[in-house]
Amino acid sequence: AWAVYLIECADGRVYTGIARDPERRYAQHVAGKGARFTRSNHPRKLLGWVWVESRGDALRLEMAWKGLPREQRIASLHADPG
């Protein structure tokens, strides 16, 4: 399974990414070994993640969420999938 995760950065922006282990990936972002965006916008908090079945599903959801405003991304994270 893959996860689509959200990280709140120190400047208030939200980073969206995918990983098989979102907590480990968050630790990489904090250590400066994540994406270029989180190297220049220090991660403050892992907001959470949702599980999907495949990498393709994760990539599609990630792109859909990246097209949403910050508040809608966070709301999507907590939305009932059913």
PDB file of N, CA and C in Angstrom:
ATOM      1  N   ALA A   1       0.843  -1.195   0.000  1.00  0.00           N
ATOM      2  CA  ALA A   1       0.000   0.000   0.000  1.00  0.00           C
ATOM      3  C   ALA A   1       0.879   1.246   0.000  1.00  0.00           C
ATOM      4  N   TRP A   2       0.316   2.313  -0.515  1.00  0.00           N
ATOM      5  CA  TRP A   2       0.981   3.610  -0.557  1.00  0.00           C
ATOM      6  C   TRP A   2       0.135   4.621   0.205  1.00  0.00           C
ATOM      7  N   ALA A   3       0.799   5.654   0.707  1.00  0.00           N
ATOM      8  CA  ALA A   3       0.107   6.718   1.428  1.00  0.00           C
ATOM      9  C   ALA A   3       0.327   8.049   0.724  1.00  0.00           C
ATOM     10  N   VAL A   4      -0.702   8.880   0.749  1.00  0.00           N
ATOM     11  CA  VAL A   4      -0.576  10.277   0.350  1.00  0.00           C
ATOM     12  C   VAL A   4      -0.612  11.058   1.660  1.00  0.00           C
ATOM     13  N   TYR A   5       0.421  11.861   1.891  1.00  0.00           N
ATOM     14  CA  TYR A   5       0.557  12.530   3.178  1.00  0.00           C
ATOM     15  C   TYR A   5       0.657  14.037   3.016  1.00  0.00           C
ATOM     16  N   LEU A   6       0.347  14.747   4.101  1.00  0.00           N
ATOM     17  CA  LEU A   6       0.442  16.197   4.143  1.00  0.00           C
ATOM     18  C   LEU A   6       1.360  16.613   5.283  1.00  0.00           C
ATOM     19  N   ILE A   7       2.222  17.580   4.994  1.00  0.00           N
ATOM     20  CA  ILE A   7       3.122  18.155   5.985  1.00  0.00           C
ATOM     21  C   ILE A   7       2.880  19.654   6.034  1.00  0.00           C
ATOM     22  N   GLU A   8       2.690  20.176   7.232  1.00  0.00           N
ATOM     23  CA  GLU A   8       2.623  21.623   7.395  1.00  0.00           C
ATOM     24  C   GLU A   8       4.038  22.142   7.580  1.00  0.00           C
ATOM     25  N   CYS A   9       4.398  23.161   6.820  1.00  0.00           N
ATOM     26  CA  CYS A   9       5.734  23.732   6.907  1.00  0.00           C
ATOM     27  C   CYS A   9       5.735  24.965   7.807  1.00  0.00           C
ATOM     28  N   ALA A  10       6.924  25.406   8.191  1.00  0.00           N
ATOM     29  CA  ALA A  10       7.070  26.515   9.126  1.00  0.00           C
ATOM     30  C   ALA A  10       6.410  27.796   8.616  1.00  0.00           C
ATOM     31  N   ASP A  11       6.348  27.971   7.297  1.00  0.00           N
ATOM     32  CA  ASP A  11       5.729  29.181   6.744  1.00  0.00           C
ATOM     33  C   ASP A  11       4.215  29.052   6.578  1.00  0.00           C
ATOM     34  N   GLY A  12       3.637  27.907   7.017  1.00  0.00           N
ATOM     35  CA  GLY A  12       2.204  27.703   6.955  1.00  0.00           C
ATOM     36  C   GLY A  12       1.729  26.982   5.705  1.00  0.00           C
ATOM     37  N   ARG A  13       2.602  26.836   4.710  1.00  0.00           N
ATOM     38  CA  ARG A  13       2.206  26.111   3.513  1.00  0.00           C
ATOM     39  C   ARG A  13       2.154  24.620   3.802  1.00  0.00           C
ATOM     40  N   VAL A  14       1.428  23.892   2.945  1.00  0.00           N
ATOM     41  CA  VAL A  14       1.253  22.453   3.120  1.00  0.00           C
ATOM     42  C   VAL A  14       1.907  21.725   1.953  1.00  0.00           C
ATOM     43  N   TYR A  15       2.792  20.792   2.278  1.00  0.00           N
ATOM     44  CA  TYR A  15       3.453  19.941   1.286  1.00  0.00           C
ATOM     45  C   TYR A  15       2.679  18.636   1.165  1.00  0.00           C
ATOM     46  N   THR A  16       2.496  18.166  -0.061  1.00  0.00           N
ATOM     47  CA  THR A  16       1.806  16.912  -0.327  1.00  0.00           C
ATOM     48  C   THR A  16       2.784  15.952  -0.986  1.00  0.00           C
ATOM     49  N   GLY A  17       2.841  14.718  -0.482  1.00  0.00           N
ATOM     50  CA  GLY A  17       3.738  13.730  -1.061  1.00  0.00           C
ATOM     51  C   GLY A  17       3.174  12.327  -0.936  1.00  0.00           C
ATOM     52  N   ILE A  18       3.919  11.351  -1.479  1.00  0.00           N
ATOM     53  CA  ILE A  18       3.517   9.950  -1.370  1.00  0.00           C
ATOM     54  C   ILE A  18       4.675   9.149  -0.790  1.00  0.00           C
ATOM     55  N   ALA A  19       4.332   8.068  -0.104  1.00  0.00           N
ATOM     56  CA  ALA A  19       5.353   7.196   0.479  1.00  0.00           C
ATOM     57  C   ALA A  19       4.719   5.886   0.912  1.00  0.00           C
ATOM     58  N   ARG A  20       5.545   4.874   1.068  1.00  0.00           N
ATOM     59  CA  ARG A  20       5.070   3.611   1.630  1.00  0.00           C
ATOM     60  C   ARG A  20       5.043   3.680   3.160  1.00  0.00           C
ATOM     61  N   ASP A  21       5.921   4.488   3.735  1.00  0.00           N
ATOM     62  CA  ASP A  21       5.991   4.672   5.189  1.00  0.00           C
ATOM     63  C   ASP A  21       6.021   6.177   5.464  1.00  0.00           C
ATOM     64  N   PRO A  22       4.861   6.817   5.631  1.00  0.00           N
ATOM     65  CA  PRO A  22       4.828   8.275   5.762  1.00  0.00           C
ATOM     66  C   PRO A  22       5.565   8.825   6.982  1.00  0.00           C
ATOM     67  N   GLU A  23       5.609   8.092   8.072  1.00  0.00           N
ATOM     68  CA  GLU A  23       6.338   8.590   9.246  1.00  0.00           C
ATOM     69  C   GLU A  23       7.844   8.600   8.998  1.00  0.00           C
ATOM     70  N   ARG A  24       8.347   7.562   8.354  1.00  0.00           N
ATOM     71  CA  ARG A  24       9.780   7.526   8.005  1.00  0.00           C
ATOM     72  C   ARG A  24      10.105   8.627   6.997  1.00  0.00           C
ATOM     73  N   ARG A  25       9.212   8.819   6.024  1.00  0.00           N
ATOM     74  CA  ARG A  25       9.433   9.855   5.014  1.00  0.00           C
ATOM     75  C   ARG A  25       9.420  11.241   5.657  1.00  0.00           C
ATOM     76  N   TYR A  26       8.531  11.466   6.612  1.00  0.00           N
ATOM     77  CA  TYR A  26       8.503  12.743   7.323  1.00  0.00           C
ATOM     78  C   TYR A  26       9.835  12.977   8.037  1.00  0.00           C
ATOM     79  N   ALA A  27      10.360  11.942   8.677  1.00  0.00           N
ATOM     80  CA  ALA A  27      11.658  12.067   9.349  1.00  0.00           C
ATOM     81  C   ALA A  27      12.753  12.453   8.354  1.00  0.00           C
ATOM     82  N   GLN A  28      12.675  11.931   7.147  1.00  0.00           N
ATOM     83  CA  GLN A  28      13.647  12.309   6.118  1.00  0.00           C
ATOM     84  C   GLN A  28      13.496  13.784   5.764  1.00  0.00           C
ATOM     85  N   HIS A  29      12.268  14.261   5.634  1.00  0.00           N
ATOM     86  CA  HIS A  29      12.039  15.680   5.344  1.00  0.00           C
ATOM     87  C   HIS A  29      12.631  16.546   6.459  1.00  0.00           C
ATOM     88  N   VAL A  30      12.382  16.168   7.709  1.00  0.00           N
ATOM     89  CA  VAL A  30      12.886  16.935   8.853  1.00  0.00           C
ATOM     90  C   VAL A  30      14.417  16.967   8.859  1.00  0.00           C
ATOM     91  N   ALA A  31      15.029  15.850   8.460  1.00  0.00           N
ATOM     92  CA  ALA A  31      16.489  15.755   8.431  1.00  0.00           C
ATOM     93  C   ALA A  31      17.106  16.471   7.225  1.00  0.00           C
ATOM     94  N   GLY A  32      16.266  17.061   6.368  1.00  0.00           N
ATOM     95  CA  GLY A  32      16.784  17.767   5.197  1.00  0.00           C
ATOM     96  C   GLY A  32      17.061  16.859   4.020  1.00  0.00           C
ATOM     97  N   LYS A  33      16.595  15.619   4.076  1.00  0.00           N
ATOM     98  CA  LYS A  33      16.839  14.671   2.998  1.00  0.00           C
ATOM     99  C   LYS A  33      15.574  14.385   2.188  1.00  0.00           C
ATOM    100  N   GLY A  34      14.584  15.252   2.318  1.00  0.00           N
ATOM    101  CA  GLY A  34      13.342  15.074   1.577  1.00  0.00           C
ATOM    102  C   GLY A  34      13.361  15.878   0.296  1.00  0.00           C
ATOM    103  N   ALA A  35      12.217  16.349  -0.098  1.00  0.00           N
ATOM    104  CA  ALA A  35      12.061  17.122  -1.324  1.00  0.00           C
ATOM    105  C   ALA A  35      12.711  18.501  -1.203  1.00  0.00           C
ATOM    106  N   ARG A  36      13.033  19.079  -2.328  1.00  0.00           N
ATOM    107  CA  ARG A  36      13.622  20.422  -2.355  1.00  0.00           C
ATOM    108  C   ARG A  36      12.722  21.420  -1.625  1.00  0.00           C
ATOM    109  N   PHE A  37      11.407  21.286  -1.805  1.00  0.00           N
ATOM    110  CA  PHE A  37      10.457  22.202  -1.163  1.00  0.00           C
ATOM    111  C   PHE A  37      10.625  22.193   0.349  1.00  0.00           C
ATOM    112  N   THR A  38      10.735  21.005   0.963  1.00  0.00           N
ATOM    113  CA  THR A  38      10.828  20.945   2.423  1.00  0.00           C
ATOM    114  C   THR A  38      12.244  21.246   2.921  1.00  0.00           C
ATOM    115  N   ARG A  39      13.224  21.250   2.038  1.00  0.00           N
ATOM    116  CA  ARG A  39      14.559  21.690   2.458  1.00  0.00           C
ATOM    117  C   ARG A  39      14.587  23.207   2.632  1.00  0.00           C
ATOM    118  N   SER A  40      13.791  23.917   1.823  1.00  0.00           N
ATOM    119  CA  SER A  40      13.759  25.377   1.945  1.00  0.00           C
ATOM    120  C   SER A  40      12.571  25.876   2.767  1.00  0.00           C
ATOM    121  N   ASN A  41      11.607  25.006   3.042  1.00  0.00           N
ATOM    122  CA  ASN A  41      10.439  25.339   3.874  1.00  0.00           C
ATOM    123  C   ASN A  41      10.348  24.267   4.958  1.00  0.00           C
ATOM    124  N   HIS A  42      11.026  24.499   6.063  1.00  0.00           N
ATOM    125  CA  HIS A  42      11.201  23.465   7.078  1.00  0.00           C
ATOM    126  C   HIS A  42       9.875  22.873   7.559  1.00  0.00           C
ATOM    127  N   PRO A  43       9.776  21.536   7.587  1.00  0.00           N
ATOM    128  CA  PRO A  43       8.565  20.879   8.069  1.00  0.00           C
ATOM    129  C   PRO A  43       8.326  21.148   9.550  1.00  0.00           C
ATOM    130  N   ARG A  44       7.075  21.442   9.879  1.00  0.00           N
ATOM    131  CA  ARG A  44       6.716  21.686  11.270  1.00  0.00           C
ATOM    132  C   ARG A  44       5.925  20.516  11.853  1.00  0.00           C
ATOM    133  N   LYS A  45       5.047  19.903  11.023  1.00  0.00           N
ATOM    134  CA  LYS A  45       4.136  18.892  11.565  1.00  0.00           C
ATOM    135  C   LYS A  45       3.631  17.989  10.445  1.00  0.00           C
ATOM    136  N   LEU A  46       3.605  16.691  10.713  1.00  0.00           N
ATOM    137  CA  LEU A  46       2.966  15.737   9.808  1.00  0.00           C
ATOM    138  C   LEU A  46       1.476  15.770  10.107  1.00  0.00           C
ATOM    139  N   LEU A  47       0.686  16.256   9.158  1.00  0.00           N
ATOM    140  CA  LEU A  47      -0.751  16.423   9.386  1.00  0.00           C
ATOM    141  C   LEU A  47      -1.507  15.106   9.318  1.00  0.00           C
ATOM    142  N   GLY A  48      -0.981  14.151   8.567  1.00  0.00           N
ATOM    143  CA  GLY A  48      -1.625  12.852   8.457  1.00  0.00           C
ATOM    144  C   GLY A  48      -1.496  12.300   7.054  1.00  0.00           C
ATOM    145  N   TRP A  49      -2.148  11.169   6.831  1.00  0.00           N
ATOM    146  CA  TRP A  49      -2.075  10.517   5.525  1.00  0.00           C
ATOM    147  C   TRP A  49      -3.286   9.634   5.317  1.00  0.00           C
ATOM    148  N   VAL A  50      -3.476   9.255   4.056  1.00  0.00           N
ATOM    149  CA  VAL A  50      -4.501   8.280   3.692  1.00  0.00           C
ATOM    150  C   VAL A  50      -3.818   7.183   2.884  1.00  0.00           C
ATOM    151  N   TRP A  51      -4.299   5.967   3.072  1.00  0.00           N
ATOM    152  CA  TRP A  51      -3.752   4.820   2.358  1.00  0.00           C
ATOM    153  C   TRP A  51      -4.521   4.588   1.068  1.00  0.00           C
ATOM    154  N   VAL A  52      -3.796   4.213   0.028  1.00  0.00           N
ATOM    155  CA  VAL A  52      -4.391   3.793  -1.242  1.00  0.00           C
ATOM    156  C   VAL A  52      -3.708   2.497  -1.662  1.00  0.00           C
ATOM    157  N   GLU A  53      -4.283   1.806  -2.626  1.00  0.00           N
ATOM    158  CA  GLU A  53      -3.805   0.471  -2.970  1.00  0.00           C
ATOM    159  C   GLU A  53      -2.522   0.430  -3.786  1.00  0.00           C
ATOM    160  N   SER A  54      -2.329   1.410  -4.668  1.00  0.00           N
ATOM    161  CA  SER A  54      -1.181   1.316  -5.575  1.00  0.00           C
ATOM    162  C   SER A  54      -0.443   2.644  -5.677  1.00  0.00           C
ATOM    163  N   ARG A  55       0.764   2.582  -6.223  1.00  0.00           N
ATOM    164  CA  ARG A  55       1.552   3.794  -6.441  1.00  0.00           C
ATOM    165  C   ARG A  55       0.827   4.708  -7.426  1.00  0.00           C
ATOM    166  N   GLY A  56       0.222   4.115  -8.455  1.00  0.00           N
ATOM    167  CA  GLY A  56      -0.523   4.911  -9.429  1.00  0.00           C
ATOM    168  C   GLY A  56      -1.678   5.666  -8.786  1.00  0.00           C
ATOM    169  N   ASP A  57      -2.413   4.980  -7.906  1.00  0.00           N
ATOM    170  CA  ASP A  57      -3.507   5.643  -7.176  1.00  0.00           C
ATOM    171  C   ASP A  57      -2.959   6.781  -6.320  1.00  0.00           C
ATOM    172  N   ALA A  58      -1.810   6.544  -5.690  1.00  0.00           N
ATOM    173  CA  ALA A  58      -1.202   7.573  -4.841  1.00  0.00           C
ATOM    174  C   ALA A  58      -0.787   8.780  -5.670  1.00  0.00           C
ATOM    175  N   LEU A  59      -0.186   8.545  -6.811  1.00  0.00           N
ATOM    176  CA  LEU A  59       0.233   9.656  -7.671  1.00  0.00           C
ATOM    177  C   LEU A  59      -0.968  10.463  -8.168  1.00  0.00           C
ATOM    178  N   ARG A  60      -2.042   9.784  -8.548  1.00  0.00           N
ATOM    179  CA  ARG A  60      -3.242  10.486  -9.015  1.00  0.00           C
ATOM    180  C   ARG A  60      -3.863  11.318  -7.893  1.00  0.00           C
ATOM    181  N   LEU A  61      -3.938  10.752  -6.693  1.00  0.00           N
ATOM    182  CA  LEU A  61      -4.506  11.493  -5.568  1.00  0.00           C
ATOM    183  C   LEU A  61      -3.611  12.669  -5.181  1.00  0.00           C
ATOM    184  N   GLU A  62      -2.309  12.442  -5.189  1.00  0.00           N
ATOM    185  CA  GLU A  62      -1.364  13.526  -4.884  1.00  0.00           C
ATOM    186  C   GLU A  62      -1.576  14.697  -5.844  1.00  0.00           C
ATOM    187  N   MET A  63      -1.672  14.426  -7.132  1.00  0.00           N
ATOM    188  CA  MET A  63      -1.857  15.498  -8.113  1.00  0.00           C
ATOM    189  C   MET A  63      -3.205  16.196  -7.925  1.00  0.00           C
ATOM    190  N   ALA A  64      -4.239  15.429  -7.612  1.00  0.00           N
ATOM    191  CA  ALA A  64      -5.554  16.028  -7.364  1.00  0.00           C
ATOM    192  C   ALA A  64      -5.490  16.954  -6.154  1.00  0.00           C
ATOM    193  N   TRP A  65      -4.851  16.495  -5.086  1.00  0.00           N
ATOM    194  CA  TRP A  65      -4.756  17.324  -3.876  1.00  0.00           C
ATOM    195  C   TRP A  65      -3.902  18.559  -4.102  1.00  0.00           C
ATOM    196  N   LYS A  66      -2.850  18.433  -4.891  1.00  0.00           N
ATOM    197  CA  LYS A  66      -1.989  19.593  -5.151  1.00  0.00           C
ATOM    198  C   LYS A  66      -2.740  20.695  -5.885  1.00  0.00           C
ATOM    199  N   GLY A  67      -3.823  20.339  -6.569  1.00  0.00           N
ATOM    200  CA  GLY A  67      -4.631  21.333  -7.260  1.00  0.00           C
ATOM    201  C   GLY A  67      -5.633  22.038  -6.367  1.00  0.00           C
ATOM    202  N   LEU A  68      -5.705  21.636  -5.109  1.00  0.00           N
ATOM    203  CA  LEU A  68      -6.667  22.214  -4.161  1.00  0.00           C
ATOM    204  C   LEU A  68      -6.014  23.279  -3.292  1.00  0.00           C
ATOM    205  N   PRO A  69      -6.799  24.250  -2.832  1.00  0.00           N
ATOM    206  CA  PRO A  69      -6.279  25.194  -1.840  1.00  0.00           C
ATOM    207  C   PRO A  69      -5.938  24.468  -0.533  1.00  0.00           C
ATOM    208  N   ARG A  70      -5.105  25.077   0.271  1.00  0.00           N
ATOM    209  CA  ARG A  70      -4.605  24.498   1.527  1.00  0.00           C
ATOM    210  C   ARG A  70      -5.732  23.916   2.380  1.00  0.00           C
ATOM    211  N   GLU A  71      -6.781  24.705   2.623  1.00  0.00           N
ATOM    212  CA  GLU A  71      -7.865  24.273   3.507  1.00  0.00           C
ATOM    213  C   GLU A  71      -8.581  23.047   2.957  1.00  0.00           C
ATOM    214  N   GLN A  72      -8.780  23.005   1.648  1.00  0.00           N
ATOM    215  CA  GLN A  72      -9.455  21.859   1.046  1.00  0.00           C
ATOM    216  C   GLN A  72      -8.576  20.612   1.077  1.00  0.00           C
ATOM    217  N   ARG A  73      -7.263  20.791   0.955  1.00  0.00           N
ATOM    218  CA  ARG A  73      -6.352  19.643   1.063  1.00  0.00           C
ATOM    219  C   ARG A  73      -6.465  19.010   2.443  1.00  0.00           C
ATOM    220  N   ILE A  74      -6.426  19.856   3.461  1.00  0.00           N
ATOM    221  CA  ILE A  74      -6.507  19.349   4.828  1.00  0.00           C
ATOM    222  C   ILE A  74      -7.863  18.699   5.076  1.00  0.00           C
ATOM    223  N   ALA A  75      -8.931  19.310   4.570  1.00  0.00           N
ATOM    224  CA  ALA A  75     -10.272  18.735   4.717  1.00  0.00           C
ATOM    225  C   ALA A  75     -10.350  17.379   4.000  1.00  0.00           C
ATOM    226  N   SER A  76      -9.717  17.264   2.844  1.00  0.00           N
ATOM    227  CA  SER A  76      -9.719  16.007   2.099  1.00  0.00           C
ATOM    228  C   SER A  76      -9.018  14.900   2.880  1.00  0.00           C
ATOM    229  N   LEU A  77      -8.010  15.266   3.615  1.00  0.00           N
ATOM    230  CA  LEU A  77      -7.269  14.306   4.435  1.00  0.00           C
ATOM    231  C   LEU A  77      -8.199  13.679   5.478  1.00  0.00           C
ATOM    232  N   HIS A  78      -9.108  14.473   6.012  1.00  0.00           N
ATOM    233  CA  HIS A  78      -9.974  14.010   7.088  1.00  0.00           C
ATOM    234  C   HIS A  78     -11.370  13.601   6.622  1.00  0.00           C
ATOM    235  N   ALA A  79     -11.597  13.646   5.298  1.00  0.00           N
ATOM    236  CA  ALA A  79     -12.913  13.302   4.761  1.00  0.00           C
ATOM    237  C   ALA A  79     -13.163  11.803   4.886  1.00  0.00           C
ATOM    238  N   ASP A  80     -14.402  11.456   5.062  1.00  0.00           N
ATOM    239  CA  ASP A  80     -14.793  10.048   5.140  1.00  0.00           C
ATOM    240  C   ASP A  80     -14.686   9.428   3.740  1.00  0.00           C
ATOM    241  N   PRO A  81     -13.842   8.401   3.553  1.00  0.00           N
ATOM    242  CA  PRO A  81     -13.673   7.826   2.224  1.00  0.00           C
ATOM    243  C   PRO A  81     -14.908   7.097   1.722  1.00  0.00           C
ATOM    244  N   GLY A  82     -15.826   6.749   2.592  1.00  0.00           N
ATOM    245  CA  GLY A  82     -17.005   6.015   2.184  1.00  0.00           C
ATOM    246  C   GLY A  82     -18.092   6.934   1.892  1.00  0.00           C
TER     247      GLY A  82
END
